[in-house]
Coordinates of C-alpha atoms in Angstrom, one line a residue:
X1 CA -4.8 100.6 2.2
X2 CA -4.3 97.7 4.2
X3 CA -0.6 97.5 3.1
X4 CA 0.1 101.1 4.1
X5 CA -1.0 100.4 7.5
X6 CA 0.8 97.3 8.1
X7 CA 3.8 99.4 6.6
X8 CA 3.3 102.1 9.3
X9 CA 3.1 99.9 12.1
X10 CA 6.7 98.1 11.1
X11 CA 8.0 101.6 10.7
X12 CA 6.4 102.8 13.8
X13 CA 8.0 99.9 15.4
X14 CA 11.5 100.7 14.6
X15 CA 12.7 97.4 12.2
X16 CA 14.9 96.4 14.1
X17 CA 17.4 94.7 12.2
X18 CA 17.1 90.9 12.4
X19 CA 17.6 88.5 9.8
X20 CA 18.6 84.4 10.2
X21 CA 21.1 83.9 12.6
X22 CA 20.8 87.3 13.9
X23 CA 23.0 88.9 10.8
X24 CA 21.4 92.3 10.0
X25 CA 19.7 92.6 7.0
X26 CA 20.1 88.7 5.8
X27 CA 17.2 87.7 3.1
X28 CA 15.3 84.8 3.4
X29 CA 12.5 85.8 2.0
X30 CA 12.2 89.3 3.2
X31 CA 14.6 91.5 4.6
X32 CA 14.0 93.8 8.0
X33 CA 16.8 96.8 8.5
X34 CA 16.8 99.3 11.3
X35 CA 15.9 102.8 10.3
X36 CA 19.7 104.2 10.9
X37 CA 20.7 101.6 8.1
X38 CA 18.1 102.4 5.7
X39 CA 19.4 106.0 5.3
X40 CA 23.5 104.6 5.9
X41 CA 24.4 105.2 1.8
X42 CA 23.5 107.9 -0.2
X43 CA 20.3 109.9 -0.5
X44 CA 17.8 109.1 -3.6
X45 CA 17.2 113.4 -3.0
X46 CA 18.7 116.5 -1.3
X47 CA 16.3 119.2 -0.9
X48 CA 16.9 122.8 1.0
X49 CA 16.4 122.4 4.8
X50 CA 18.7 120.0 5.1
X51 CA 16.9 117.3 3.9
X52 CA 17.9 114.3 2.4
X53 CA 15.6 111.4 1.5
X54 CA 16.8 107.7 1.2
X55 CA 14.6 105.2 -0.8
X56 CA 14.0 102.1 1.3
X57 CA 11.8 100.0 -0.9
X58 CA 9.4 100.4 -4.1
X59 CA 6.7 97.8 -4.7
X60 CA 3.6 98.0 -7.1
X61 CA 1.4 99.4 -4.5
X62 CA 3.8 101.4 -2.0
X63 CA 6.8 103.1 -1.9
X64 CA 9.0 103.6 1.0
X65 CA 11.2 106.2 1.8
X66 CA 13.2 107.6 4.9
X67 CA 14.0 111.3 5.1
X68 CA 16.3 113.0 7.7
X69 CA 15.8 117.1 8.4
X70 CA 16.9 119.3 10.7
X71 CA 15.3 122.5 9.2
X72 CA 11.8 122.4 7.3
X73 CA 10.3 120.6 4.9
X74 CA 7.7 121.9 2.5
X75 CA 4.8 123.3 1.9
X76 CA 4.8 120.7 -0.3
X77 CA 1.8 118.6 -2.4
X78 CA 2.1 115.3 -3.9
X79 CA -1.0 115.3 -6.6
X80 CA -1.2 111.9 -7.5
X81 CA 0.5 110.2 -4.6
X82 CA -1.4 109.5 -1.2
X83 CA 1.1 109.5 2.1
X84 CA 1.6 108.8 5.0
X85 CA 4.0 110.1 7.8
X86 CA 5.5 108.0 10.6
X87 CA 7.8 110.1 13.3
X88 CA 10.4 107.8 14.0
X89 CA 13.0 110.1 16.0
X90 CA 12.9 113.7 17.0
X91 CA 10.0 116.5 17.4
X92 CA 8.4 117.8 14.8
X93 CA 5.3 120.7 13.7
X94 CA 3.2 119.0 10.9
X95 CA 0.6 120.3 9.0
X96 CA -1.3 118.1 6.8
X97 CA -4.0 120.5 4.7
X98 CA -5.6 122.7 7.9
X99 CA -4.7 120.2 10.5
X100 CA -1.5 121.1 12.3
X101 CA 0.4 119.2 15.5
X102 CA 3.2 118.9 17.3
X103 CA 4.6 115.5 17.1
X104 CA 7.2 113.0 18.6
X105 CA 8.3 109.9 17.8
X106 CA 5.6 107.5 16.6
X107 CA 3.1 110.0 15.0
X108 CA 1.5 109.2 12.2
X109 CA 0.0 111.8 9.9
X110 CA -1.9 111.0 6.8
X111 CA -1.9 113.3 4.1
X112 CA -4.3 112.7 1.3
X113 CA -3.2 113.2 -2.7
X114 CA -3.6 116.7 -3.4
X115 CA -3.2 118.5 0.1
X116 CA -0.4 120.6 1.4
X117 CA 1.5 119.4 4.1
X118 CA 5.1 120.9 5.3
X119 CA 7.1 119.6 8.7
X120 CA 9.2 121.3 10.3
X121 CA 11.7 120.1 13.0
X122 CA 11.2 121.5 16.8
X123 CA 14.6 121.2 19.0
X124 CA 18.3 120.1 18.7
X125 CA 17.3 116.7 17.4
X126 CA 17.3 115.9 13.3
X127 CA 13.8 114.2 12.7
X128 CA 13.8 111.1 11.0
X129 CA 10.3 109.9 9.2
X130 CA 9.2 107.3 7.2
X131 CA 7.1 108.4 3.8
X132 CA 4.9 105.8 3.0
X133 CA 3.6 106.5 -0.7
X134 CA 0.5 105.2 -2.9
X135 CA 0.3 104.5 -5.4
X136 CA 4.4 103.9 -6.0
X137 CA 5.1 104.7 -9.4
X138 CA 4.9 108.5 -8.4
X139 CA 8.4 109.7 -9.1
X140 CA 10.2 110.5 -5.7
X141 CA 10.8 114.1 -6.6
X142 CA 7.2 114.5 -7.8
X143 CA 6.1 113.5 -4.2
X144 CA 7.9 116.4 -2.6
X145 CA 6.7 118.8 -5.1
X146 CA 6.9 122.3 -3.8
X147 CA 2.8 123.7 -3.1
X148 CA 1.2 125.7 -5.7
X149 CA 2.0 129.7 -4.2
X150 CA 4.6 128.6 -2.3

């Protein structure tokens, strides 16, 4: 769990891109990229909503994904997958199980395997989150699985 968390607070942070010599996205032994180049290429998904999701990174233990809406997202349920949400631009209404908030930018919502959970964007602004996933070999689609009734 302690990855997830230090995931969320780089998110939360922005990345800002910085690699040697100031040339964004270099590797030396890691690579840091700015959330607007994460989702630059193609989307991994398109769902209804607009929504389009971008995978960032998939390790062993965590997988990393961006998504961009301007509509709604969900109810959706990831059975196997625990997440976590981190607002990175844009207002949002989240619901996580019977919890729900209004959010801005650096929310964090933590949605447990099994529970509902839907977002839906609030104002002119697209939000742009950052799904943290655990374990990672859940398939993408399977962790935005539409909620049982729904």
């Amino acid at each position: 769990m302690s990855s997830l968390l230090a995931a969320a607070a780089l998110a939360a942070g922005g990345l800002s891109a910085c690699g040697p010599k100031g040339e964004p996205g270099a590797r030396a032994g890691g690579i840091l990229l700015s959330a607007e180049q994460a989702v630059s290429g193609p989307p991994a998904l398109e769902l209804p909503g607009p929504t389009r999701v971008w995978a960032a990174e998939k390790g062993v233990d965590l997988g990393v994904y961006y998504a961009r809406t301007a509509g709604s997202l969900g109810p959706l349920r990831s059975a196997r997958a625990a997440l976590r949400l981190v607002l990175l631009k844009g207002r949002a209404e989240v619901r996580s199980g019977e919890v729900r908030k209004a959010c801005g930018p650096g929310a964090y919502v933590v949605v447990p395997a099994g529970t509902d959970w839907e977002l839906r964007a609030v104002g002119p602004e697209p939000v742009l989150f950052c799904i943290l996933a655990s374990p990672a070999d859940v398939p993408l689609a399977a962790l935005l699985s539409p909620a049982q009734g729904s």
